[in-house]
Amino acid sequence: MKRKLVAAIGIAGMMFSIAACGGDNGDDGGKAKGGKDGYAGQTLTVWVMDGSAPDQWQKDVAAAFEAKTKAKVKFEVQQWNGIQQKLTTALSEENPPDVLEVGNTQTPAYAKTGGLADLADLKSSIGTDWTESMNESAVFDGKQYAAPWYVVNRVVVYNKKIWADAGIKSTPKTRDEFYADLKKIGEKTDAEPIYLPGQNWYHFVGLVIGEGGELVKKDGDKYVSNLADPKVAAAMETYKKFQALSKAPKDKDEATPQQGEVFAKGKVGAFIGMGWEAGVAIKANPKIEKEIGYFTIPGAAAGKPEGVFLGGSNLAVAAGSKKQDLAKEFLKIALNDQYEGELAKLGGIIPNKDALLTNLKGNAAAEAAAPAAGGGGTTPLIPEWAAVENPPNPIKTYMTAVLNGKSPADAAKQVEGDVNKRLAQKQ
């Protein structure tokens, strides 16, 4: 999943300087493996994606890595466009990058092909308290093929002035309260209560996760569509209820047009999106910055946030790397409390363990996102899923069909043949 973290969060003015959380620094107190001179003379190649690893974080991790191992690290920043093919090719070559950032939902596909090293020993040594919802994407067929690095998820971005004009004095704590507040905005102001296009499908995935549903199911030795499941239907009915309060098109997603730009006009009470999307609004209309607020998407019951899609990245070691031990030494440093905490502070992302959430203090968007992360999830963590997301995405087609009047059951029948065909494609 493509992300624009650091740059856009900077636009929104949401990065604050606070002390990194202390704790285990991953150093066992002795020299790293590799002889009395450590790994002197060696260079580890690490691929990170554009926007994921702030320059200061790279500098600090490289210094700590060199001090511990006597080896150097070479960070190579990759672009999201075309990365899947580039990674596939690199992992099949004789000299792949040693450590690589992999999108969380893409990890199973690379693990299935044998491109990633087994990191069970790393999990047992430094990952016993990794957040379970994040670590799920790093496991394939019961084996640990990566380490969770970070995630981001959606929040409610709202216009504080419009909410105040409607007489609303606090943010909602339940889904029903959220709906009631939006209706009040529609009744007492001239603003559109919520901008929710019909195909904001990652939010829909979050609602499915909140219902405990799955988009696919196993049928013998293959996966097939599960859109007809009542839990998926319930999620879609929730989406439809809120979308009815919006003037947004039913056949477009949140990027067509950019919902941050719509919000920037000051006539929308709220939208559901990533924190960086507030930066899009501020860039379009700097005056709106003082009116922007954030809160966790409320769930059915108070104290239990709505389900959210966790978009993020894992760190993995290439199975073909000739520097496996050195690569693991790098991960022990990059993922320790100091540098994982620093990444959270600088990037405004959700770190891989609850104990590090204090690093988000002062970052309003990240603080709003954090409570939902523990109960979040992803699209199906199977290699076959990637083909389903290719345009035209049948999940989007399903959503628009329901919003235009079809029952969830009929809409599921409309697209399940396409979904099943895509799931059956050879990997």
Short mmCIF file of C-alpha atoms in Angstrom, two decimals:
data_model
loop_
_atom_site.label_atom_id
_atom_site.label_comp_id
_atom_site.label_asym_id
_atom_site.label_seq_id
_atom_site.Cartn_x
_atom_site.Cartn_y
_atom_site.Cartn_z
CA MET A 1 0.00 0.00 0.00
CA LYS A 2 1.43 3.35 -1.01
CA ARG A 3 1.97 5.83 1.77
CA LYS A 4 3.10 9.46 1.98
CA LEU A 5 4.01 9.67 5.61
CA VAL A 6 6.79 12.02 6.53
CA ALA A 7 6.37 14.68 3.87
CA ALA A 8 2.64 15.07 4.25
CA ILE A 9 2.68 14.90 8.03
CA GLY A 10 5.26 17.68 7.88
CA ILE A 11 2.84 19.75 5.79
CA ALA A 12 0.21 19.31 8.44
CA GLY A 13 2.65 20.40 11.12
CA MET A 14 2.12 17.23 13.09
CA MET A 15 5.65 16.23 13.98
CA PHE A 16 6.69 17.12 17.50
CA SER A 17 9.98 16.66 19.31
CA ILE A 18 9.62 14.51 22.40
CA ALA A 19 12.02 12.19 24.13
CA ALA A 20 12.21 8.71 22.66
CA CYS A 21 10.98 5.96 24.91
CA GLY A 22 13.82 4.18 26.64
CA GLY A 23 14.15 0.48 27.27
CA ASP A 24 15.86 -2.51 25.75
CA ASN A 25 18.33 -1.30 23.15
CA GLY A 26 18.94 -4.72 21.63
CA ASP A 27 22.60 -4.81 22.70
CA ASP A 28 23.50 -8.01 24.52
CA GLY A 29 26.41 -6.26 26.19
CA GLY A 30 28.95 -8.21 24.18
CA LYS A 31 30.39 -8.03 20.71
CA ALA A 32 28.27 -9.01 17.77
CA LYS A 33 29.14 -12.26 16.07
CA GLY A 34 31.87 -12.17 13.48
CA GLY A 35 35.12 -12.52 15.38
CA LYS A 36 37.06 -10.11 17.56
CA ASP A 37 36.74 -7.40 14.95
CA GLY A 38 33.02 -7.97 14.55
CA TYR A 39 32.04 -7.62 10.92
CA ALA A 40 34.67 -5.01 10.08
CA GLY A 41 34.93 -4.32 6.38
CA GLN A 42 31.46 -5.59 5.54
CA THR A 43 28.59 -3.46 4.23
CA LEU A 44 24.95 -4.39 4.71
CA THR A 45 22.49 -3.26 2.02
CA VAL A 46 19.06 -2.22 3.28
CA TRP A 47 16.15 -1.27 1.04
CA VAL A 48 13.61 1.11 2.54
CA MET A 49 10.66 2.71 0.80
CA ASP A 50 10.34 6.40 0.02
CA GLY A 51 8.73 8.13 3.00
CA SER A 52 9.22 5.29 5.49
CA ALA A 53 12.61 5.95 7.08
CA PRO A 54 13.34 9.58 8.08
CA ASP A 55 16.89 10.75 7.38
CA GLN A 56 17.63 11.27 11.07
CA TRP A 57 16.48 7.73 11.87
CA GLN A 58 18.73 6.31 9.15
CA LYS A 59 21.68 8.29 10.47
CA ASP A 60 21.13 7.21 14.08
CA VAL A 61 20.56 3.55 13.28
CA ALA A 62 23.61 3.43 11.01
CA ALA A 63 25.79 4.89 13.76
CA ALA A 64 24.53 2.41 16.35
CA PHE A 65 24.94 -0.47 13.91
CA GLU A 66 28.53 0.48 13.08
CA ALA A 67 29.40 0.94 16.75
CA LYS A 68 28.10 -2.53 17.62
CA THR A 69 29.21 -4.56 14.61
CA LYS A 70 32.06 -2.52 13.05
CA ALA A 71 30.22 -2.96 9.76
CA LYS A 72 28.55 -0.26 7.68
CA VAL A 73 25.00 -0.07 6.45
CA LYS A 74 23.97 1.27 3.07
CA PHE A 75 20.38 2.45 2.90
CA GLU A 76 18.88 2.45 -0.59
CA VAL A 77 15.54 4.28 -0.88
CA GLN A 78 13.07 2.66 -3.28
CA GLN A 79 9.99 4.10 -4.97
CA TRP A 80 6.58 2.50 -4.52
CA ASN A 81 5.79 2.56 -8.20
CA GLY A 82 6.84 -0.81 -9.64
CA ILE A 83 8.30 -2.07 -6.36
CA GLN A 84 6.63 -5.47 -6.41
CA GLN A 85 8.28 -6.50 -9.66
CA LYS A 86 11.59 -4.98 -8.56
CA LEU A 87 11.52 -6.93 -5.30
CA THR A 88 10.52 -10.14 -7.02
CA THR A 89 13.46 -9.81 -9.39
CA ALA A 90 15.93 -8.82 -6.66
CA LEU A 91 15.00 -11.74 -4.41
CA SER A 92 15.65 -14.19 -7.22
CA GLU A 93 19.13 -12.88 -7.98
CA GLU A 94 22.44 -14.04 -6.55
CA ASN A 95 23.09 -10.86 -4.56
CA PRO A 96 19.78 -9.49 -3.27
CA PRO A 97 19.54 -6.65 -0.76
CA ASP A 98 20.24 -8.08 2.67
CA VAL A 99 17.36 -6.41 4.51
CA LEU A 100 14.26 -5.08 2.84
CA GLU A 101 11.07 -3.26 3.70
CA VAL A 102 8.03 -5.16 2.48
CA GLY A 103 4.43 -3.97 2.54
CA ASN A 104 2.57 -5.91 5.21
CA THR A 105 -0.07 -7.31 2.85
CA GLN A 106 2.63 -8.21 0.30
CA THR A 107 4.71 -10.25 2.75
CA PRO A 108 2.90 -13.60 2.27
CA ALA A 109 3.56 -13.57 -1.48
CA TYR A 110 7.32 -13.15 -1.03
CA ALA A 111 7.37 -15.72 1.77
CA LYS A 112 5.56 -18.27 -0.40
CA THR A 113 8.16 -18.00 -3.15
CA GLY A 114 10.98 -18.73 -0.70
CA GLY A 115 12.46 -15.26 -0.99
CA LEU A 116 12.47 -14.45 2.72
CA ALA A 117 14.54 -15.95 5.53
CA ASP A 118 12.95 -17.57 8.58
CA LEU A 119 13.22 -15.16 11.53
CA ALA A 120 11.87 -17.40 14.28
CA ASP A 121 14.99 -16.84 16.38
CA LEU A 122 14.58 -13.07 16.09
CA LYS A 123 10.95 -13.28 17.18
CA SER A 124 11.87 -15.25 20.27
CA SER A 125 14.72 -12.91 21.20
CA ILE A 126 13.27 -9.45 20.60
CA GLY A 127 9.67 -9.89 19.45
CA THR A 128 7.82 -11.47 22.33
CA ASP A 129 5.84 -8.25 22.92
CA TRP A 130 5.18 -7.24 19.33
CA THR A 131 1.56 -6.19 18.82
CA GLU A 132 -0.28 -9.30 17.68
CA SER A 133 -2.45 -7.55 15.08
CA MET A 134 0.71 -6.20 13.44
CA ASN A 135 2.70 -9.40 13.63
CA GLU A 136 0.04 -11.45 11.85
CA SER A 137 1.18 -10.13 8.48
CA ALA A 138 4.78 -11.19 9.18
CA VAL A 139 3.81 -14.84 9.60
CA PHE A 140 3.09 -17.24 6.74
CA ASP A 141 2.23 -20.92 7.10
CA GLY A 142 3.03 -20.66 10.77
CA LYS A 143 6.56 -19.36 10.24
CA GLN A 144 8.01 -15.94 11.03
CA TYR A 145 9.25 -14.53 7.71
CA ALA A 146 9.49 -10.86 8.69
CA ALA A 147 9.33 -8.48 11.63
CA PRO A 148 6.52 -5.93 12.05
CA TRP A 149 7.90 -2.41 11.61
CA TYR A 150 5.03 0.06 11.63
CA VAL A 151 1.41 0.60 10.62
CA VAL A 152 -0.90 3.53 9.97
CA ASN A 153 -4.69 3.54 10.05
CA ARG A 154 -7.64 5.81 9.47
CA VAL A 155 -9.17 8.30 11.88
CA VAL A 156 -11.99 10.83 11.77
CA VAL A 157 -10.70 14.20 10.62
CA TYR A 158 -13.24 16.86 11.57
CA ASN A 159 -13.90 20.59 11.34
CA LYS A 160 -14.12 21.85 14.91
CA LYS A 161 -15.95 25.04 13.94
CA ILE A 162 -18.71 23.18 12.13
CA TRP A 163 -19.16 20.81 15.05
CA ALA A 164 -19.31 23.74 17.47
CA ASP A 165 -21.83 25.53 15.24
CA ALA A 166 -24.03 22.43 15.49
CA GLY A 167 -23.86 22.62 19.28
CA ILE A 168 -21.71 19.51 19.68
CA LYS A 169 -19.44 19.89 22.69
CA SER A 170 -17.47 16.60 22.68
CA THR A 171 -16.39 13.93 20.25
CA PRO A 172 -18.51 10.76 20.02
CA LYS A 173 -17.58 7.57 21.83
CA THR A 174 -19.86 5.12 20.00
CA ARG A 175 -20.95 4.54 16.41
CA ASP A 176 -24.51 5.63 17.27
CA GLU A 177 -23.26 8.85 18.87
CA PHE A 178 -21.13 9.52 15.78
CA TYR A 179 -24.13 9.09 13.50
CA ALA A 180 -26.31 11.28 15.73
CA ASP A 181 -23.69 14.05 15.73
CA LEU A 182 -23.43 13.95 11.94
CA LYS A 183 -27.21 14.16 11.61
CA LYS A 184 -27.18 17.17 13.93
CA ILE A 185 -24.64 18.88 11.68
CA GLY A 186 -26.94 18.29 8.73
CA GLU A 187 -29.91 19.73 10.60
CA LYS A 188 -28.28 22.74 12.25
CA THR A 189 -25.68 23.89 9.73
CA ASP A 190 -25.36 24.22 5.97
CA ALA A 191 -22.36 21.86 5.92
CA GLU A 192 -22.20 18.38 4.45
CA PRO A 193 -22.06 16.21 7.61
CA ILE A 194 -19.46 13.76 6.29
CA TYR A 195 -17.63 13.35 3.01
CA LEU A 196 -17.70 9.60 2.39
CA PRO A 197 -17.34 8.49 -1.24
CA GLY A 198 -18.89 5.18 -2.15
CA GLN A 199 -15.62 3.38 -2.76
CA ASN A 200 -13.48 4.23 0.27
CA TRP A 201 -12.89 0.52 0.37
CA TYR A 202 -10.15 0.41 2.99
CA HIS A 203 -12.62 1.90 5.46
CA PHE A 204 -15.08 -0.80 4.42
CA VAL A 205 -12.39 -3.42 5.07
CA GLY A 206 -12.05 -1.93 8.55
CA LEU A 207 -15.78 -2.30 9.14
CA VAL A 208 -15.58 -5.94 8.06
CA ILE A 209 -12.72 -6.49 10.50
CA GLY A 210 -14.83 -4.85 13.21
CA GLU A 211 -17.65 -7.31 12.51
CA GLY A 212 -15.22 -10.22 12.75
CA GLY A 213 -15.74 -10.99 9.08
CA GLU A 214 -13.46 -12.19 6.29
CA LEU A 215 -13.48 -11.25 2.61
CA VAL A 216 -12.44 -14.77 1.52
CA LYS A 217 -12.99 -18.30 2.78
CA LYS A 218 -11.36 -21.65 2.15
CA ASP A 219 -13.15 -24.03 -0.20
CA GLY A 220 -11.19 -27.25 -0.29
CA ASP A 221 -7.68 -26.33 -1.32
CA LYS A 222 -8.55 -22.91 -2.73
CA TYR A 223 -9.82 -19.55 -1.56
CA VAL A 224 -13.12 -18.11 -2.78
CA SER A 225 -15.19 -14.98 -2.21
CA ASN A 226 -16.88 -14.59 1.16
CA LEU A 227 -18.75 -11.39 0.33
CA ALA A 228 -22.08 -13.14 0.88
CA ASP A 229 -21.28 -13.67 4.56
CA PRO A 230 -23.74 -11.89 6.92
CA LYS A 231 -20.85 -10.21 8.75
CA VAL A 232 -19.65 -8.62 5.50
CA ALA A 233 -23.24 -7.56 4.76
CA ALA A 234 -23.52 -5.98 8.22
CA ALA A 235 -20.34 -3.98 7.59
CA MET A 236 -21.70 -2.78 4.26
CA GLU A 237 -25.00 -1.75 5.83
CA THR A 238 -23.06 0.38 8.35
CA TYR A 239 -21.13 1.95 5.51
CA LYS A 240 -24.36 2.64 3.61
CA LYS A 241 -25.97 4.29 6.64
CA PHE A 242 -23.14 6.79 6.99
CA GLN A 243 -22.69 7.29 3.26
CA ALA A 244 -26.32 8.40 3.03
CA LEU A 245 -25.30 11.54 4.96
CA SER A 246 -22.75 12.43 2.28
CA LYS A 247 -23.03 14.12 -1.09
CA ALA A 248 -19.91 12.30 -2.33
CA PRO A 249 -20.24 10.17 -5.47
CA LYS A 250 -21.13 6.53 -4.92
CA ASP A 251 -18.86 5.32 -7.72
CA LYS A 252 -15.61 7.08 -6.75
CA ASP A 253 -12.96 6.56 -4.09
CA GLU A 254 -11.39 8.98 -1.63
CA ALA A 255 -8.72 10.03 -4.10
CA THR A 256 -11.14 11.00 -6.89
CA PRO A 257 -11.16 13.84 -6.00
CA GLN A 258 -8.78 13.96 -3.07
CA GLN A 259 -11.05 14.14 -0.04
CA GLY A 260 -8.59 16.39 1.74
CA GLU A 261 -9.11 18.99 -0.97
CA VAL A 262 -12.89 18.72 -0.60
CA PHE A 263 -12.56 19.15 3.16
CA ALA A 264 -10.31 22.18 2.63
CA LYS A 265 -13.25 24.22 1.36
CA GLY A 266 -14.65 24.38 4.89
CA LYS A 267 -18.09 22.99 4.07
CA VAL A 268 -17.61 19.41 5.32
CA GLY A 269 -18.04 18.33 8.92
CA ALA A 270 -15.75 15.29 8.78
CA PHE A 271 -14.12 12.63 6.66
CA ILE A 272 -12.53 9.27 7.40
CA GLY A 273 -8.95 9.12 6.27
CA MET A 274 -5.26 9.01 7.05
CA GLY A 275 -3.66 11.69 9.18
CA TRP A 276 -1.55 12.91 6.27
CA GLU A 277 -4.72 13.78 4.36
CA ALA A 278 -5.20 16.72 6.71
CA GLY A 279 -1.94 17.99 5.21
CA VAL A 280 -3.60 17.91 1.79
CA ALA A 281 -6.37 20.13 3.15
CA ILE A 282 -3.93 22.55 4.75
CA LYS A 283 -1.90 22.83 1.59
CA ALA A 284 -5.06 23.71 -0.33
CA ASN A 285 -6.30 26.11 2.36
CA PRO A 286 -3.78 27.05 5.09
CA LYS A 287 -6.48 28.89 7.08
CA ILE A 288 -8.29 25.64 7.84
CA GLU A 289 -5.44 24.25 9.95
CA LYS A 290 -6.73 25.86 13.14
CA GLU A 291 -10.12 24.16 12.67
CA ILE A 292 -8.85 20.60 12.18
CA GLY A 293 -9.32 18.00 14.88
CA TYR A 294 -9.02 14.21 15.02
CA PHE A 295 -10.69 11.39 16.89
CA THR A 296 -10.67 7.60 16.83
CA ILE A 297 -13.38 6.06 14.66
CA PRO A 298 -15.99 4.99 17.23
CA GLY A 299 -17.16 1.39 17.34
CA ALA A 300 -20.47 -0.15 18.33
CA ALA A 301 -19.63 0.05 22.04
CA ALA A 302 -17.84 2.71 24.04
CA GLY A 303 -14.22 1.84 24.70
CA LYS A 304 -13.95 -0.40 21.66
CA PRO A 305 -12.90 1.50 18.53
CA GLU A 306 -14.19 0.64 15.09
CA GLY A 307 -12.23 -1.93 13.12
CA VAL A 308 -9.56 -0.39 10.92
CA PHE A 309 -7.35 -1.50 8.08
CA LEU A 310 -3.71 -1.49 9.11
CA GLY A 311 -1.53 -0.37 6.24
CA GLY A 312 2.14 -0.66 6.96
CA SER A 313 5.43 -2.39 6.45
CA ASN A 314 7.52 -5.26 7.75
CA LEU A 315 11.28 -5.69 7.68
CA ALA A 316 12.61 -8.93 6.26
CA VAL A 317 15.90 -10.62 5.48
CA ALA A 318 16.43 -11.97 1.98
CA ALA A 319 16.81 -15.74 1.96
CA GLY A 320 19.59 -15.31 -0.59
CA SER A 321 21.60 -12.86 1.52
CA LYS A 322 25.09 -14.03 2.33
CA LYS A 323 25.04 -11.89 5.50
CA GLN A 324 22.19 -13.47 7.44
CA ASP A 325 23.71 -13.00 10.89
CA LEU A 326 24.70 -9.42 10.19
CA ALA A 327 21.23 -8.70 8.84
CA LYS A 328 19.70 -9.95 12.08
CA GLU A 329 22.08 -7.76 14.07
CA PHE A 330 20.75 -4.82 12.07
CA LEU A 331 17.15 -5.75 12.85
CA LYS A 332 17.92 -6.06 16.55
CA ILE A 333 19.03 -2.43 16.47
CA ALA A 334 16.46 -1.01 14.05
CA LEU A 335 13.60 -2.61 15.97
CA ASN A 336 14.76 -1.97 19.50
CA ASP A 337 12.79 0.37 21.76
CA GLN A 338 15.05 3.36 21.16
CA TYR A 339 14.94 3.37 17.38
CA GLU A 340 11.42 2.00 16.96
CA GLY A 341 10.34 4.77 19.32
CA GLU A 342 12.30 7.33 17.34
CA LEU A 343 10.60 6.19 14.14
CA ALA A 344 7.19 6.66 15.75
CA LYS A 345 8.12 10.12 16.97
CA LEU A 346 9.56 11.34 13.67
CA GLY A 347 7.11 9.67 11.31
CA GLY A 348 3.87 9.75 13.26
CA ILE A 349 3.37 6.02 12.69
CA ILE A 350 2.10 3.31 15.04
CA PRO A 351 5.11 1.39 16.45
CA ASN A 352 5.21 -2.37 16.78
CA LYS A 353 4.54 -2.59 20.50
CA ASP A 354 2.10 -0.89 22.86
CA ALA A 355 4.83 0.21 25.26
CA LEU A 356 6.13 2.63 22.61
CA LEU A 357 2.87 4.49 21.98
CA THR A 358 4.01 7.24 24.36
CA ASN A 359 6.24 8.44 21.52
CA LEU A 360 3.11 9.69 19.74
CA LYS A 361 2.30 12.23 22.43
CA GLY A 362 1.65 15.63 20.89
CA ASN A 363 0.86 14.23 17.43
CA ALA A 364 -2.93 14.59 17.40
CA ALA A 365 -3.58 12.44 14.34
CA ALA A 366 -1.35 9.60 15.55
CA GLU A 367 -2.83 9.75 19.05
CA ALA A 368 -6.28 9.34 17.50
CA ALA A 369 -5.13 6.41 15.37
CA ALA A 370 -3.34 4.47 18.10
CA PRO A 371 -6.33 3.15 20.11
CA ALA A 372 -7.73 1.28 17.10
CA ALA A 373 -4.49 -0.39 16.01
CA GLY A 374 -4.65 -3.29 18.46
CA GLY A 375 -8.00 -4.41 17.07
CA GLY A 376 -7.19 -3.67 13.46
CA GLY A 377 -6.35 -6.02 10.65
CA THR A 378 -5.58 -6.29 6.97
CA THR A 379 -6.95 -7.63 3.75
CA PRO A 380 -6.60 -11.45 3.51
CA LEU A 381 -3.00 -12.44 4.16
CA ILE A 382 -2.72 -14.84 1.26
CA PRO A 383 -0.59 -14.48 -1.88
CA GLU A 384 -3.71 -14.91 -4.02
CA TRP A 385 -5.28 -11.72 -2.72
CA ALA A 386 -3.08 -9.30 -4.67
CA ALA A 387 -4.93 -9.99 -7.93
CA VAL A 388 -8.25 -9.01 -6.35
CA GLU A 389 -7.09 -5.44 -5.82
CA ASN A 390 -6.15 -4.90 -9.46
CA PRO A 391 -8.45 -2.41 -11.19
CA PRO A 392 -11.31 -2.58 -11.65
CA ASN A 393 -11.44 -3.69 -8.02
CA PRO A 394 -14.54 -5.92 -7.58
CA ILE A 395 -14.87 -4.92 -3.92
CA LYS A 396 -15.46 -1.35 -5.06
CA THR A 397 -18.01 -2.59 -7.58
CA TYR A 398 -19.80 -4.46 -4.78
CA MET A 399 -19.90 -1.36 -2.60
CA THR A 400 -21.35 0.88 -5.31
CA ALA A 401 -23.97 -1.73 -6.18
CA VAL A 402 -25.21 -1.81 -2.57
CA LEU A 403 -25.23 1.98 -2.33
CA ASN A 404 -27.28 2.14 -5.54
CA GLY A 405 -29.96 -0.10 -4.11
CA LYS A 406 -28.94 -3.74 -4.48
CA SER A 407 -29.05 -5.97 -1.43
CA PRO A 408 -25.64 -7.02 -0.11
CA ALA A 409 -26.48 -10.60 -1.14
CA ASP A 410 -27.29 -9.65 -4.73
CA ALA A 411 -24.27 -7.36 -4.96
CA ALA A 412 -22.06 -10.22 -3.74
CA LYS A 413 -23.46 -12.52 -6.43
CA GLN A 414 -22.71 -9.84 -9.03
CA VAL A 415 -18.96 -9.84 -8.34
CA GLU A 416 -18.11 -13.18 -6.75
CA GLY A 417 -17.35 -14.81 -10.10
CA ASP A 418 -14.75 -12.14 -10.81
CA VAL A 419 -13.31 -12.40 -7.29
CA ASN A 420 -13.03 -16.18 -7.58
CA LYS A 421 -11.38 -15.93 -10.99
CA ARG A 422 -8.77 -13.56 -9.59
CA LEU A 423 -8.16 -15.74 -6.54
CA ALA A 424 -7.52 -18.69 -8.84
CA GLN A 425 -4.80 -16.95 -10.82
CA LYS A 426 -1.41 -18.66 -10.66
CA GLN A 427 1.12 -16.91 -8.45
#
